[in-house]
């Protein structure tokens, strides 16, 4: 949690809140052997490219993350792309991988959300917390036959917040 922050910040419309560029700092800990890595970079949430948009994609965002991942002293470029689409309930999102496979739902209307994502033999358990209009954090615990990881990501808005913040 960012210094000086003690409560959660409810987000009425997650897709409106996320628009823009965020600086990203992620630690990746292998809980089995104590190794630790770090990702630093940016995430840009921008409107999905048009056309074509289906009705379910209208108002959705493209999430593009790019930066450097350092593991065991070796730094490499890293990036990923996700799609954040309007969720089943107003103000929520459905998060998909770039190829359209479902990842998880996201509901930050209370400022906090927990979710699971099964992936082959592994289980990803996610926790999302929003501290104010410009700071939020994710924690993913990944467990499986060959994995025991904790990924903690801090997001800080790189520019002014969205309208109304």
Short mmCIF file of C-alpha atoms in Angstrom, two decimals:
data_model
loop_
_atom_site.label_atom_id
_atom_site.label_comp_id
_atom_site.label_asym_id
_atom_site.label_seq_id
_atom_site.Cartn_x
_atom_site.Cartn_y
_atom_site.Cartn_z
CA UNK A 1 0.00 0.00 0.00
CA UNK A 2 1.39 3.44 -0.85
CA UNK A 3 2.72 5.43 2.11
CA UNK A 4 0.10 7.45 3.93
CA UNK A 5 -2.81 5.41 2.55
CA UNK A 6 -5.10 3.65 4.98
CA UNK A 7 -8.42 3.08 3.24
CA UNK A 8 -9.82 1.82 0.01
CA UNK A 9 -11.16 4.04 -2.76
CA UNK A 10 -14.40 2.81 -4.38
CA UNK A 11 -14.45 3.00 -8.18
CA UNK A 12 -17.92 3.45 -9.69
CA UNK A 13 -16.83 2.81 -13.31
CA UNK A 14 -13.67 0.71 -13.62
CA UNK A 15 -13.23 1.32 -17.37
CA UNK A 16 -13.41 5.11 -16.90
CA UNK A 17 -11.02 4.96 -13.94
CA UNK A 18 -8.31 2.97 -15.73
CA UNK A 19 -8.01 5.09 -18.91
CA UNK A 20 -4.54 6.54 -19.38
CA UNK A 21 -0.93 5.68 -18.65
CA UNK A 22 0.30 4.11 -15.41
CA UNK A 23 3.83 3.49 -14.17
CA UNK A 24 4.22 -0.13 -13.08
CA UNK A 25 6.53 -1.71 -10.50
CA UNK A 26 6.13 -5.45 -9.93
CA UNK A 27 8.00 -7.82 -7.67
CA UNK A 28 7.95 -11.52 -8.45
CA UNK A 29 8.93 -13.83 -5.60
CA UNK A 30 9.50 -17.55 -5.95
CA UNK A 31 8.34 -18.69 -2.52
CA UNK A 32 9.90 -22.13 -3.02
CA UNK A 33 13.51 -20.99 -3.41
CA UNK A 34 13.46 -17.32 -2.34
CA UNK A 35 14.37 -15.91 -5.77
CA UNK A 36 13.06 -12.44 -6.53
CA UNK A 37 12.65 -10.59 -9.79
CA UNK A 38 11.35 -7.17 -10.76
CA UNK A 39 9.39 -5.68 -13.64
CA UNK A 40 9.41 -1.92 -14.24
CA UNK A 41 7.58 -0.23 -17.06
CA UNK A 42 4.29 1.33 -18.08
CA UNK A 43 0.74 0.21 -18.76
CA UNK A 44 -1.44 2.13 -21.18
CA UNK A 45 -5.22 1.69 -21.08
CA UNK A 46 -6.65 3.03 -24.34
CA UNK A 47 -9.90 2.55 -26.27
CA UNK A 48 -10.10 -0.70 -28.24
CA UNK A 49 -9.16 -0.18 -31.89
CA UNK A 50 -12.11 0.24 -34.26
CA UNK A 51 -13.53 -1.28 -36.38
CA UNK A 52 -14.75 -3.92 -35.78
CA UNK A 53 -16.33 -3.71 -32.35
CA UNK A 54 -19.05 -6.04 -31.21
CA UNK A 55 -21.73 -4.77 -28.85
CA UNK A 56 -19.94 -6.51 -25.94
CA UNK A 57 -16.68 -4.67 -26.76
CA UNK A 58 -18.21 -1.17 -26.94
CA UNK A 59 -16.50 1.03 -24.36
CA UNK A 60 -13.75 -1.54 -23.76
CA UNK A 61 -10.07 -0.84 -23.25
CA UNK A 62 -6.85 -2.26 -24.61
CA UNK A 63 -4.29 -2.80 -21.81
CA UNK A 64 -0.71 -2.77 -23.11
CA UNK A 65 2.13 -3.26 -20.63
CA UNK A 66 5.77 -2.86 -21.64
CA UNK A 67 9.01 -2.62 -19.72
CA UNK A 68 11.96 -4.61 -18.40
CA UNK A 69 11.83 -7.81 -16.36
CA UNK A 70 14.93 -8.70 -14.36
CA UNK A 71 15.28 -12.26 -13.05
CA UNK A 72 18.48 -13.73 -11.57
CA UNK A 73 20.34 -10.57 -12.62
CA UNK A 74 19.35 -10.84 -16.29
CA UNK A 75 17.24 -7.96 -17.66
CA UNK A 76 14.96 -8.62 -20.64
CA UNK A 77 12.26 -6.63 -22.43
CA UNK A 78 8.76 -7.81 -21.51
CA UNK A 79 5.26 -6.92 -22.62
CA UNK A 80 1.70 -8.18 -22.56
CA UNK A 81 -1.68 -7.13 -23.88
CA UNK A 82 -5.09 -7.68 -22.29
CA UNK A 83 -8.61 -6.54 -23.15
CA UNK A 84 -10.84 -4.95 -20.50
CA UNK A 85 -14.46 -5.16 -21.65
CA UNK A 86 -17.67 -3.97 -19.96
CA UNK A 87 -18.67 -6.51 -17.31
CA UNK A 88 -22.00 -8.16 -16.58
CA UNK A 89 -22.85 -5.56 -13.92
CA UNK A 90 -22.64 -1.78 -14.49
CA UNK A 91 -19.23 -0.36 -13.55
CA UNK A 92 -17.41 -3.72 -13.75
CA UNK A 93 -15.10 -5.29 -16.33
CA UNK A 94 -14.47 -8.63 -18.00
CA UNK A 95 -10.73 -9.10 -18.51
CA UNK A 96 -9.58 -11.21 -21.46
CA UNK A 97 -6.26 -12.21 -22.89
CA UNK A 98 -5.38 -10.61 -26.24
CA UNK A 99 -6.69 -13.69 -28.06
CA UNK A 100 -10.13 -13.36 -26.42
CA UNK A 101 -9.80 -16.10 -23.78
CA UNK A 102 -11.41 -15.20 -20.44
CA UNK A 103 -8.98 -14.20 -17.67
CA UNK A 104 -11.11 -12.82 -14.80
CA UNK A 105 -13.88 -10.42 -13.83
CA UNK A 106 -13.05 -7.11 -12.13
CA UNK A 107 -15.36 -5.23 -9.77
CA UNK A 108 -13.75 -2.29 -7.94
CA UNK A 109 -16.99 -0.65 -6.76
CA UNK A 110 -15.90 -1.24 -3.13
CA UNK A 111 -12.24 -0.47 -3.90
CA UNK A 112 -11.29 -4.15 -3.53
CA UNK A 113 -11.80 -7.31 -5.57
CA UNK A 114 -10.70 -10.95 -5.29
CA UNK A 115 -10.71 -13.45 -8.14
CA UNK A 116 -9.32 -16.84 -9.21
CA UNK A 117 -8.02 -17.97 -12.58
CA UNK A 118 -7.33 -21.66 -13.15
CA UNK A 119 -4.61 -22.21 -15.76
CA UNK A 120 -3.80 -25.84 -16.61
CA UNK A 121 -2.44 -27.34 -13.36
CA UNK A 122 -1.93 -23.92 -11.72
CA UNK A 123 -4.28 -21.62 -9.83
CA UNK A 124 -3.86 -17.84 -9.89
CA UNK A 125 -5.50 -16.06 -6.93
CA UNK A 126 -5.79 -12.32 -7.47
CA UNK A 127 -6.49 -9.41 -5.16
CA UNK A 128 -7.02 -5.86 -6.42
CA UNK A 129 -7.05 -2.76 -4.18
CA UNK A 130 -7.54 0.90 -5.13
CA UNK A 131 -6.12 3.48 -2.72
CA UNK A 132 -7.06 6.70 -4.50
CA UNK A 133 -7.65 7.97 -8.04
CA UNK A 134 -3.96 7.56 -8.89
CA UNK A 135 -2.77 4.44 -6.96
CA UNK A 136 -3.81 0.80 -7.04
CA UNK A 137 -2.22 -2.60 -6.44
CA UNK A 138 -2.62 -6.19 -7.55
CA UNK A 139 -1.40 -9.30 -5.75
CA UNK A 140 -1.39 -12.64 -7.55
CA UNK A 141 -0.53 -15.83 -5.68
CA UNK A 142 0.29 -18.58 -8.17
CA UNK A 143 0.34 -22.19 -7.02
CA UNK A 144 0.73 -25.45 -8.85
CA UNK A 145 2.90 -28.53 -9.13
CA UNK A 146 5.94 -26.53 -10.27
CA UNK A 147 5.00 -22.99 -9.13
CA UNK A 148 4.78 -21.15 -5.83
CA UNK A 149 4.92 -17.46 -6.72
CA UNK A 150 3.77 -14.12 -5.36
CA UNK A 151 3.46 -11.21 -7.81
CA UNK A 152 2.77 -7.76 -6.34
CA UNK A 153 2.24 -4.85 -8.72
CA UNK A 154 1.97 -1.19 -7.78
CA UNK A 155 0.34 1.16 -10.31
CA UNK A 156 0.76 4.93 -10.16
CA UNK A 157 -1.01 7.17 -12.67
CA UNK A 158 1.53 8.85 -14.94
CA UNK A 159 -0.66 11.90 -15.68
CA UNK A 160 -3.82 13.63 -14.48
CA UNK A 161 -6.68 11.36 -13.46
CA UNK A 162 -9.77 10.78 -15.57
CA UNK A 163 -12.51 13.44 -15.66
CA UNK A 164 -14.33 13.74 -12.36
CA UNK A 165 -11.38 12.69 -10.18
#
